[in-house]
XYZ file of C-alpha atoms in Angstrom:
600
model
C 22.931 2.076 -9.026
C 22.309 1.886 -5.258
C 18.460 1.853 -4.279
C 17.971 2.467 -1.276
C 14.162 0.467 -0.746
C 11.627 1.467 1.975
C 8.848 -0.926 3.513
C 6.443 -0.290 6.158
C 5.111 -3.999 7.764
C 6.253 -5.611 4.397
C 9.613 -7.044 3.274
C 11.917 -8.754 4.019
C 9.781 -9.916 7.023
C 8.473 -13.580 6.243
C 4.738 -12.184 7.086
C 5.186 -8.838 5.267
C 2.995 -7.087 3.188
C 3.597 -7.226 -0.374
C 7.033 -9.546 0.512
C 6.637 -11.386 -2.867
C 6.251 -8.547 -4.807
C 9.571 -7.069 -3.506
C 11.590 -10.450 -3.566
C 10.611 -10.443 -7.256
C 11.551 -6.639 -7.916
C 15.336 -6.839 -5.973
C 15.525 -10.573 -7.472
C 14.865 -9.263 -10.670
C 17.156 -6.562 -10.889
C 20.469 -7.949 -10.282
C 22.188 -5.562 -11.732
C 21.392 -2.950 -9.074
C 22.564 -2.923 -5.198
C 19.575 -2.791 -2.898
C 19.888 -1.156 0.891
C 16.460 -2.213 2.627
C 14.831 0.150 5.268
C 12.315 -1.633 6.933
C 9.306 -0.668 9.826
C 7.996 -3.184 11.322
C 4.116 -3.691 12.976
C 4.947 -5.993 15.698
C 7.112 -8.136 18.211
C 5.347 -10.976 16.231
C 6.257 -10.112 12.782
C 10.042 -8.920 13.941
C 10.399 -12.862 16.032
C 8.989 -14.622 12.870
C 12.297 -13.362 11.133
C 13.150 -12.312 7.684
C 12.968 -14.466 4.087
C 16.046 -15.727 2.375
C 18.230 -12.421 0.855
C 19.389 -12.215 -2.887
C 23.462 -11.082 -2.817
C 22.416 -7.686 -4.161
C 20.919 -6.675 -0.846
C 23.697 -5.424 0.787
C 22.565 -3.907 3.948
C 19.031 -4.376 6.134
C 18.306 -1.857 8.952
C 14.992 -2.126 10.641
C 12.652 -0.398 12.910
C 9.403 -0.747 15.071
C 6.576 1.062 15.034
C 5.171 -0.492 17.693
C 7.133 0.829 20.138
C 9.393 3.811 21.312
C 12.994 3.448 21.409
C 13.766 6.881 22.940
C 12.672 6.311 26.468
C 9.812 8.866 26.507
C 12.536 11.960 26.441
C 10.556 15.065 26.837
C 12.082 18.482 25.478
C 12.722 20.758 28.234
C 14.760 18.278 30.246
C 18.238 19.846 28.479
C 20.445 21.923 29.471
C 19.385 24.805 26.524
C 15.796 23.448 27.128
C 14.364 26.518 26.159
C 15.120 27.294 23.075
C 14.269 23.494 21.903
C 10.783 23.843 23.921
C 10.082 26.913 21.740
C 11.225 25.517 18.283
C 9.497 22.266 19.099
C 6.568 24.621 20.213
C 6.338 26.201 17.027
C 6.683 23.032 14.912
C 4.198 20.802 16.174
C 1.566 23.848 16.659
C 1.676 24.591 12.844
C 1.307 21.222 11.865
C -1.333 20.872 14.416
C -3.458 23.737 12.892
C -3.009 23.024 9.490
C -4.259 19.191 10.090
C -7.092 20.910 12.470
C -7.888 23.761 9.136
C -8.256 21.081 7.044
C -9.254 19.850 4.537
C -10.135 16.377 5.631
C -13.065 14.142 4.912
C -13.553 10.913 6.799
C -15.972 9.169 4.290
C -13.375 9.553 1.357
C -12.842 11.397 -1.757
C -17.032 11.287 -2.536
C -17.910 13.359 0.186
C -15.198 15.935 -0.429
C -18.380 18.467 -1.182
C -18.979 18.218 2.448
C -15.745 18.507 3.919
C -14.867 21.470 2.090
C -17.487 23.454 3.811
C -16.502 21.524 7.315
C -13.274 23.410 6.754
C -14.294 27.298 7.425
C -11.400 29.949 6.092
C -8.354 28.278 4.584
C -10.496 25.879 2.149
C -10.118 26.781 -1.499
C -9.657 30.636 -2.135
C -6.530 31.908 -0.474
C -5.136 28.215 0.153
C -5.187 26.810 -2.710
C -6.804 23.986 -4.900
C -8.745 21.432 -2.957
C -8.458 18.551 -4.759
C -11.399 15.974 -5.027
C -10.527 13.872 -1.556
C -10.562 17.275 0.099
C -7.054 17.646 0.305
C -5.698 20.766 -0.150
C -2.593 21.667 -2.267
C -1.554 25.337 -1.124
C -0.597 26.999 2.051
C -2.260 24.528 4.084
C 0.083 21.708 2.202
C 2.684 24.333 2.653
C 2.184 24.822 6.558
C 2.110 21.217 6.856
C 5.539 20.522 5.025
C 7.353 23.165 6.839
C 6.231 21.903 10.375
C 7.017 18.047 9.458
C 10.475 19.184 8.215
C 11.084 21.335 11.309
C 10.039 18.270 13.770
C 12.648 15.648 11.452
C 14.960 18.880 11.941
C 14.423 18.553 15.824
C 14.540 14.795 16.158
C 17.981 14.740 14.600
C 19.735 17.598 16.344
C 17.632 17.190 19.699
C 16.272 13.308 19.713
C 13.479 12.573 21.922
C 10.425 13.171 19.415
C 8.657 10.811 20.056
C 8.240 11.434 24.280
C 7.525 15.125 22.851
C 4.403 13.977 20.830
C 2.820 11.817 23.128
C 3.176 14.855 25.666
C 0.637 16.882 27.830
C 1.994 19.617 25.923
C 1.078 17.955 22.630
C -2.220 17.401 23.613
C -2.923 21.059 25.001
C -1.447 22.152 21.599
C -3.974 19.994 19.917
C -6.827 21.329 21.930
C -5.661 25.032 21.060
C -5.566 24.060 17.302
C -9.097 22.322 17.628
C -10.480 25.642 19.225
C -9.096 27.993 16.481
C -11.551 29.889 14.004
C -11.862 28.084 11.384
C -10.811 24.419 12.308
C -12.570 21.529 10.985
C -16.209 21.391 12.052
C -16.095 17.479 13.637
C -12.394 18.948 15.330
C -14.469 21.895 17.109
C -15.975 19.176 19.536
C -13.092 17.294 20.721
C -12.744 16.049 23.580
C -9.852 15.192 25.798
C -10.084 11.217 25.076
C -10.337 12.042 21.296
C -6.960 14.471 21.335
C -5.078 11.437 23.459
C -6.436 9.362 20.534
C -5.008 11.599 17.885
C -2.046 12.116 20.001
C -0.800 8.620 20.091
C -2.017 7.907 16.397
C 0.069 10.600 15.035
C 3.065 9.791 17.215
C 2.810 6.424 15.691
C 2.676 7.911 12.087
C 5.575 9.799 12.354
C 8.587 7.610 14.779
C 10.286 7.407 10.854
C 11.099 10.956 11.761
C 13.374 9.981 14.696
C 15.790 7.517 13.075
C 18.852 7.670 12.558
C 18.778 6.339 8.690
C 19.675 10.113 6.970
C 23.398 10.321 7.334
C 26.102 9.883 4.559
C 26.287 5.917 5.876
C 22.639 5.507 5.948
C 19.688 7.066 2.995
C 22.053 9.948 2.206
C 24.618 7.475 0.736
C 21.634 6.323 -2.237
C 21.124 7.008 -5.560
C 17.850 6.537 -5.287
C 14.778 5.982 -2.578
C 12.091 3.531 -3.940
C 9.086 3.498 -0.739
C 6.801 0.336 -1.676
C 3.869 2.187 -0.121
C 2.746 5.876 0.790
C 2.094 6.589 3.986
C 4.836 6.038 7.204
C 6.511 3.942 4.596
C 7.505 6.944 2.384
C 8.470 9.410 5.100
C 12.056 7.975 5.113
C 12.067 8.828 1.481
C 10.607 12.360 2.403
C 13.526 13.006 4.789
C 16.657 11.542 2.502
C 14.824 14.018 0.100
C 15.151 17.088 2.363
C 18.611 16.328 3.845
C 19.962 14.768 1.076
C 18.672 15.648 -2.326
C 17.768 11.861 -2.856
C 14.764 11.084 -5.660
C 11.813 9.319 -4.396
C 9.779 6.880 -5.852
C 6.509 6.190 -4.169
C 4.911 2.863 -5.725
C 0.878 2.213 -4.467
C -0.638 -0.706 -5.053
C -3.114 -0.295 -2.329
C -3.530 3.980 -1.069
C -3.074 3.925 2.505
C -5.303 7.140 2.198
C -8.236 4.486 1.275
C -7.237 2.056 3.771
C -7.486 4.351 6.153
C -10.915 5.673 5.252
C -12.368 2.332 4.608
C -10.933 1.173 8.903
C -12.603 4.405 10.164
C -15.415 3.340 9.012
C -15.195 0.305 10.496
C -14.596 1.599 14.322
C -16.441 3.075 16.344
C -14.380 6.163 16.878
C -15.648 9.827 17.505
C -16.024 12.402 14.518
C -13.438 14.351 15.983
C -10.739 11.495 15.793
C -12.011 10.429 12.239
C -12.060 14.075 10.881
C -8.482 15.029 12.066
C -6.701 11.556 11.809
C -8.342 11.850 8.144
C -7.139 15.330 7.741
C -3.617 14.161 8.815
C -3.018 11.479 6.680
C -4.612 13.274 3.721
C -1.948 16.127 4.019
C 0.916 13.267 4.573
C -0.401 11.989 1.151
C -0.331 14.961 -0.801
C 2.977 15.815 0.611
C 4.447 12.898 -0.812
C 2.956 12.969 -3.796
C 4.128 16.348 -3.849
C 8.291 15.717 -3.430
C 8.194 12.115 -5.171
C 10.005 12.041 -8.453
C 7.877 9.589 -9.753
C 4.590 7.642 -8.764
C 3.785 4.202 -10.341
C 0.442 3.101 -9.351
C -0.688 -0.512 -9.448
C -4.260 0.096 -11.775
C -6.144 3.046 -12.603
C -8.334 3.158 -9.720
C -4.951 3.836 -7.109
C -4.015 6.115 -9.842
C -7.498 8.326 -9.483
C -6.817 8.117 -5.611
C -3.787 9.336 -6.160
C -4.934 12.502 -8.562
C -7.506 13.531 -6.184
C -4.801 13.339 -3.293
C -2.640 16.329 -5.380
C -0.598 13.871 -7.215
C 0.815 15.385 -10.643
C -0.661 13.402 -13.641
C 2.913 13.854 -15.313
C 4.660 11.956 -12.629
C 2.546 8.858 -12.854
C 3.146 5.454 -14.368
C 0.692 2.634 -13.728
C 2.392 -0.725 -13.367
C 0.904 -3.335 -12.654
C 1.713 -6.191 -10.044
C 3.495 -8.790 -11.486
C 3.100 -12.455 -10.532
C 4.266 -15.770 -11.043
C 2.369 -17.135 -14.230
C 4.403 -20.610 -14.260
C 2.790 -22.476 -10.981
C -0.445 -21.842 -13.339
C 1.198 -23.352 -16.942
C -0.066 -26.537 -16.663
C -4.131 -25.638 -16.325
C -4.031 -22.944 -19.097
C -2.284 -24.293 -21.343
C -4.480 -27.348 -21.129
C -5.870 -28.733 -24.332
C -9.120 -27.632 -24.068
C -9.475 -24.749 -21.645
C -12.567 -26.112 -19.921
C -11.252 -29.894 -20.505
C -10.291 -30.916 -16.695
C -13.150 -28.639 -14.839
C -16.528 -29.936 -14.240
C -19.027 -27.757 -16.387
C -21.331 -27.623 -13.653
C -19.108 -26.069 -10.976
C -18.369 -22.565 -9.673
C -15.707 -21.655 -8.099
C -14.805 -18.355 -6.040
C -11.155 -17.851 -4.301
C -10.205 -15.676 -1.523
C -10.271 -14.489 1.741
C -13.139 -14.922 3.161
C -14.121 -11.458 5.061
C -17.020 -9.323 4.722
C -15.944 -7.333 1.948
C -16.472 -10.840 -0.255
C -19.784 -10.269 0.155
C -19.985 -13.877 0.336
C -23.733 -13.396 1.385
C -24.702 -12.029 -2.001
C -22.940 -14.996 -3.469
C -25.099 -17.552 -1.475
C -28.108 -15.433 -2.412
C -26.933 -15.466 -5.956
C -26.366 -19.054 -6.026
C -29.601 -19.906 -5.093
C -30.863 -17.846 -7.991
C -28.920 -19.819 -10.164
C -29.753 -23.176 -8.465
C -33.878 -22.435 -9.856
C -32.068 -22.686 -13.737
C -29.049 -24.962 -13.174
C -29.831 -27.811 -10.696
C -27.285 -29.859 -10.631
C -24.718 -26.311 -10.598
C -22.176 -26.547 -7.334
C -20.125 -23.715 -5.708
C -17.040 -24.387 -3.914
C -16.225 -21.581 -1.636
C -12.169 -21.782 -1.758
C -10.102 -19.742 1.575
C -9.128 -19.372 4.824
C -11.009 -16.548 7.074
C -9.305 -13.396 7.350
C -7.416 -13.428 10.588
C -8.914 -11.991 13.752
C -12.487 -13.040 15.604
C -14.047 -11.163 12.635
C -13.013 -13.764 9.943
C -14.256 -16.707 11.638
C -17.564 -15.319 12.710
C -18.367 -14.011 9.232
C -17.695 -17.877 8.261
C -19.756 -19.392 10.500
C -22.177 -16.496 9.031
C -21.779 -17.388 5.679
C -22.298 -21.773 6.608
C -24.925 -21.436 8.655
C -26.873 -18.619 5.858
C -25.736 -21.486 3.206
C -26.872 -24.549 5.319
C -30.345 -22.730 5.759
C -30.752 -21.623 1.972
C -29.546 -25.310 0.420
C -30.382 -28.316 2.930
C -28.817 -31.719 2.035
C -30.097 -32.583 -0.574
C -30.707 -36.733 -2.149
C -30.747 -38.560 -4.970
C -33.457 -41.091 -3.441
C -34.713 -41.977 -0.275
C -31.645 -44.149 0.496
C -29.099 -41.924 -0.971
C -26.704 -39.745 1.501
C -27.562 -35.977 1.434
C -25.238 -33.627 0.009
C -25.284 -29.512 0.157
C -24.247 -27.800 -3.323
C -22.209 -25.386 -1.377
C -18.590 -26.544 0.158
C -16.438 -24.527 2.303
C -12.601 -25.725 2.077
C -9.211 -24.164 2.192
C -5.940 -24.900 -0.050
C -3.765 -27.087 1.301
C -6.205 -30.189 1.459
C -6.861 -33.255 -0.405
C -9.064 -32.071 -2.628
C -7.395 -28.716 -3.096
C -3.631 -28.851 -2.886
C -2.891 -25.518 -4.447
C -4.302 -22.364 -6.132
C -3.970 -23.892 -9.446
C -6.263 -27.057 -8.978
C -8.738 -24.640 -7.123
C -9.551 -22.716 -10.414
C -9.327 -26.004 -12.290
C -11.721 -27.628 -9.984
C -14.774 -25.414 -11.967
C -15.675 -23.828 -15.000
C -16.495 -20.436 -13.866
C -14.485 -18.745 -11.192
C -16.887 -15.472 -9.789
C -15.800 -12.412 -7.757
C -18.391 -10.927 -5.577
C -16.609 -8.114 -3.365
C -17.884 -4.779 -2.524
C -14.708 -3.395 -2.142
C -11.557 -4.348 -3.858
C -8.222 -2.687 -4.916
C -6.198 -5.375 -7.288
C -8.056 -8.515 -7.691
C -5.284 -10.621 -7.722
C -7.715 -14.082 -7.939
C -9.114 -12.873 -11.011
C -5.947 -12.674 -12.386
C -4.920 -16.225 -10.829
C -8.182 -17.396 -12.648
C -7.258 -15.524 -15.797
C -3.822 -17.666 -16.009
C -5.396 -20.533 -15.205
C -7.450 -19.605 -19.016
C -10.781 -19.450 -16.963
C -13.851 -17.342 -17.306
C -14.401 -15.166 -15.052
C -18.211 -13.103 -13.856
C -17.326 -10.192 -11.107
C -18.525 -7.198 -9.539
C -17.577 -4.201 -10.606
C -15.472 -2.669 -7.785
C -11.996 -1.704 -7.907
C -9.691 -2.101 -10.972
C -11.900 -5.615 -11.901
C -13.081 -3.678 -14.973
C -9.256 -2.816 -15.910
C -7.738 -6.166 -15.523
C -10.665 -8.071 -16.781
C -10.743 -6.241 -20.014
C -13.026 -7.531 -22.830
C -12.453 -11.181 -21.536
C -14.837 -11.045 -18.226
C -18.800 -10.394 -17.394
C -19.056 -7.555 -15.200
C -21.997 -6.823 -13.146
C -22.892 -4.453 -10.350
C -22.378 -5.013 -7.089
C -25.090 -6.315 -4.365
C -27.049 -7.108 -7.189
C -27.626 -11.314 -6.580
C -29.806 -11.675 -9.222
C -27.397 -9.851 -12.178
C -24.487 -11.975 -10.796
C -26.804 -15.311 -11.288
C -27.925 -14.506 -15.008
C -24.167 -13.530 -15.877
C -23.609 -17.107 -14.555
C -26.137 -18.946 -16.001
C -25.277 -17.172 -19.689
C -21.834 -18.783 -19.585
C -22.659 -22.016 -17.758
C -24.785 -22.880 -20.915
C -22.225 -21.478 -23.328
C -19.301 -23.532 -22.930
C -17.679 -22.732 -26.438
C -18.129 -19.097 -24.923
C -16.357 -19.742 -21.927
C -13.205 -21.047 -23.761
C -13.303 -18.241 -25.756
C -13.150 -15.861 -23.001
C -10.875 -17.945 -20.573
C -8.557 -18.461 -24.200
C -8.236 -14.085 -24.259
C -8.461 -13.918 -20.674
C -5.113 -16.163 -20.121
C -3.328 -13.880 -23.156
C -4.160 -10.695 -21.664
C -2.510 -11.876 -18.214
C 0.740 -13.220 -19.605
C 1.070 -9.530 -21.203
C 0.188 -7.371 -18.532
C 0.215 -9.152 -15.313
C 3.711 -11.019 -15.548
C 6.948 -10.609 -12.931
C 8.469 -10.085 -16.166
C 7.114 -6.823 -17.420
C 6.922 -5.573 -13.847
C 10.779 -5.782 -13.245
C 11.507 -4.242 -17.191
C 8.876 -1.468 -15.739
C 11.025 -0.680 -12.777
C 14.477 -0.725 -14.398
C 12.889 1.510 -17.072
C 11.959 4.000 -14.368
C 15.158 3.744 -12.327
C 16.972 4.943 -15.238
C 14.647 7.675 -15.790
C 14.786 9.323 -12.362
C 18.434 9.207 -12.070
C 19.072 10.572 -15.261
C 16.981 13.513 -14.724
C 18.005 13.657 -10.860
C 21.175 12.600 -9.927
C 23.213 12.586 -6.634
C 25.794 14.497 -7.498
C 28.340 13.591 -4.717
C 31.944 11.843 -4.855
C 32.278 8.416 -3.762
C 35.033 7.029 -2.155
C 36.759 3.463 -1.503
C 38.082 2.507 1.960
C 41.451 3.855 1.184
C 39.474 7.617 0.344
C 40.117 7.406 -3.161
C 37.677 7.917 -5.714
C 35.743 4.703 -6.740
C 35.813 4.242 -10.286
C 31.905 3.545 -11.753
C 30.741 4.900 -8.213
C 28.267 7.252 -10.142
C 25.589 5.178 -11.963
C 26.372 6.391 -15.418
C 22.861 7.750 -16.105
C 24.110 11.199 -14.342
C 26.666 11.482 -16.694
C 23.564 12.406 -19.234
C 23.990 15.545 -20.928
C 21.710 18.092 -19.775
C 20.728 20.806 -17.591
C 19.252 18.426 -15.114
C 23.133 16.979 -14.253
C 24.771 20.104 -13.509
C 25.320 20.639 -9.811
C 22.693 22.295 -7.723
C 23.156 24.813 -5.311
C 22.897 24.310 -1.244
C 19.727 25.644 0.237
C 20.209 27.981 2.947
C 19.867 26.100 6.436
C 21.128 22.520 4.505
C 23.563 20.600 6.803
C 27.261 20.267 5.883
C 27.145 16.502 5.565
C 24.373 16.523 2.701
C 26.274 19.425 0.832
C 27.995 16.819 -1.197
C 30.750 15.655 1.187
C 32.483 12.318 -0.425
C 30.689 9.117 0.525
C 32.418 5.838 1.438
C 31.396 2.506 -0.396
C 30.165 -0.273 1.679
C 31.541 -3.489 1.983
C 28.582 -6.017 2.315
C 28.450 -8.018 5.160
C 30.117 -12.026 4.988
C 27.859 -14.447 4.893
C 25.883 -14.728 8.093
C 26.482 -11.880 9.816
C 23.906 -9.745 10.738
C 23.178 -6.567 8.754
């Protein structure tokens, strides 16, 4: 079958999001033909150029998101500009009110209590369900798909979307929404800055809208759209959906929804901005959720975002990330799992950013240091990029340097701190897999997590593991871990000190913790996952179109042969009223891929 797969920031860009993860998938399934459909963040990431291409890719179109293509076109400035004005009038006003009516919280699904009553008539009652991250799932969902629909409507007959939402008119159509009974109570105070803000955040959001990917040569010619993230990245998806019939998978190993909570609450923005921009991209994830065919989460806890965004427990199917077990063969299948560690050493792996709580760790550490003397902790990563990483670094030395001074042997011995700060790629730590055999106990400390991939690393590698309990740690740790709370130093240092004078219980854990990742956590079982799903969708929705060769005859084995599945799902489905003529099942032309080296 043709998959047609969508990336926001992410593959097949060398400093993508999630890059491996889709090399693996498309790598994996040979069998299929892959189109990729790729936004991209920045100049940077678009001059550092793309990774190596498997043959099965057959075509790559890209585009920014951070930056207009259409000139700043503004409707109006068209011959039959009035008509256009008024449809585009009517579009982006509804979808302005029903992101101003809510609901929205911008402290995340736990404060949905609140939000709800922030969101005057329209929440619960007459509008539905509001789910448990104060999204709603009724009219105001409703509103919001029919004026996102009418805009991608717009931008293809009329182009210049993008001009029209950045706009003075947008942002007097945002005020009027903001001033309407029963907006959002944070929305009520806006301010002109703050509606600019939302403005140009929005615009951002939705440039997928004014491509030129949904034609019978572009998204409407695949059997299948597969978005590796919610968010901008699905909209494509939404839109080959809506012109084209085409199913939509939506796979989340990280919710943007989350993300997006968790960086408002890092900035310093005004309520207004957080409780709209939070409104917005709550109702752009429960539309998606809402037209995807499937949803495959990466763990349980995306999977709970996901319910309490509107998404249909039916239609889910955690799979998990799968990674490359073999770079860590050597280490756990050692002879003795603790054999070529030192007993005495901890180890924690990551990036180091405040979410590590790193500063817990220290105090932790020191807790430890009162039982264990001669214990060491190597602190193992690079700072996360930005002036943020490296001051939280120098933090986290300087917090370390005061807590454990040099310490010596004798009076002419050369001090030595317990702690080390070092990064792969050195002498002493040439790779991922001697960092977790450099100790007998790797630890997790976060706050915040969504997949902890290190513990899985570390799990591999047949070590023992002691983490906090954020995230899905409890679900990929299992029975094979310690778990203890987070911010809680002294917890973490007695789960430490338990298994750093157990050593026959540290091989037993590290022993089931290696067996449980080469089950669940392999590339392996997460490409059998996929092509299990693949077939699934298209059996039970298929394109139902005729596809031609170059010549305009029919291409034999053009149809994957799951739509030839007998059922009432394969018969053919009528036009909606208002569908275009191309996406009414006109025959498609097969592709040709491109020769080697030329550009796609």
């Amino acid at each position: 079958m043709r998959i047609g797969l969508l990336t926001e920031g992410g593959y097949p860009y060398v400093s993508g999001d999630a890059k491996l993860w889709c090399d693996r998938l498309v790598r994996g399934l040979g069998q299929h033909e892959f189109d990729i459909y790729a936004l991209s963040r920045s100049r940077q990431q678009e001059d550092e150029g793309w990774v190596p291409l498997p043959p099965q890719v057959n075509r790559v179109r890209t585009a920014p998101l951070w930056t207009a293509e259409d000139g700043g076109a503004v409707y109006g400035r068209r011959a039959h500009g009035r008509l256009v004005r008024r449809r585009y009038a009517e579009c982006f006003g509804e979808l302005a009110a029903a992101v101003c009516a809510g609901p929205g919280s911008p402290d995340g699904p736990e404060d949905a209590g609140a939000s709800g009553g922030a969101g005057g008539p329209g929440v619960g009652g007459a509008s539905g369900v509001v789910v448990g991250s104060g999204v709603s799932f009724g009219l105001e969902a409703d509103r919001f798909a029919t004026a996102l629909y009418g805009l991608a409507e717009l931008a293809r007959d009329e182009g210049g979307l993008a001009g029209a939402l950045r706009s003075e008119g947008a942002v007097r159509a945002w005020e009027r929404a903001c001033r309407t009974p029963g907006a959002l109570r944070a929305a009520r105070a806006a301010r002109v800055p703050d509606l600019l803000s939302v403005a140009a955040h929005v615009e951002r959001s939705l440039r997928p809208l004014s491509l030129d990917w949904y034609a019978d040569d572009g998204l409407g010619a695949v059997d299948l759209c597969h978005a590796a993230a919610g968010g901008s990245a699905a909209l494509p998806g939404l839109l080959a959906r809506h012109f084209a019939s085409v199913p939509l998978l939506v796979t989340e190993y990280g919710v943007p929804l989350r993300a997006h909570y968790l960086a408002s609450a890092a900035t310093e923005e005004a309520p207004a901005v957080r409780a709209l921009l939070a409104s917005f991209h709550g109702q752009l994830a429960t539309e998606v959720y809402r037209r995807a065919a499937l949803i495959t989460p990466g763990n349980t806890h995306a999977r709970r975002w996901q319910e309490r965004c509107g998404a249909d427990r039916a239609k889910l199917r955690t799979v998990y990330p799968g990674m490359e077990a073999s770079r860590f063969a050597e280490v756990g299948e050692s002879v003795d799992g603790a054999g070529c560690a030192d007993p005495d050493t901890l180890v924690w792996v990551g990036r180091v950013e405040p979410s590590k709580d790193l500063v817990s760790l220290l105090h932790s550490f020191a807790e430890i240091r009162k039982e264990e003397p001669k214990t060491r902790l190597r602190i193992i990563g690079a700072p996360a990029d930005g002036p943020d990483g490296a001051l939280y670094l120098a933090h986290c030395k300087a917090l370390a340097a005061h807590l454990f001074p040099d310490e010596a042997e004798g009076a002419h011995a050369v001090g030595d701190n317990p702690v080390s700060f070092e990064e792969i790629g050195g002498p002493q730590v040439p790779g991922l897999a001697e960092a977790y055999a450099s100790g007998a106990l790797v630890v997790l400390s976060s706050v915040v997590e969504g997949f902890p991939i290190s513990l899985v690393e570390a799990m591999f590698c047949g070590r023992a593991t002691v983490s906090t309990d954020v995230g899905a740690v409890v679900e990929v740790i299992g029975g094979t871990g310690l778990v203890v709370p987070p911010r809680n130093p002294r917890a973490l240092a007695e789960a430490c000190v338990a298994l750093l004078r157990d050593p026959a219980r540290r091989a037993r854990l590290g022993a089931a913790a290696r067996a449980r990742a080469l089950e669940l956590f392999t590339v392996e079982q997460n490409v059998e996952a996929f092509h299990g799903i693949y077939l699934e969708i298209i059996s039970h929705s298929p394109i139902r179109r005729v596809v031609v060769d170059a010549t305009g005859e029919p291409l034999p084995f053009g149809v994957p042969a799951e739509a030839h599945v007998p059922g009432r799902w394969t018969e053919a489905r009528l036009v909606a009223a208002g569908r275009q003529r191309w996406a009414a099942g006109a025959p498609v032309r097969a592709t040709v891929p491109p020769a080697a080296g030329e550009s796609a």
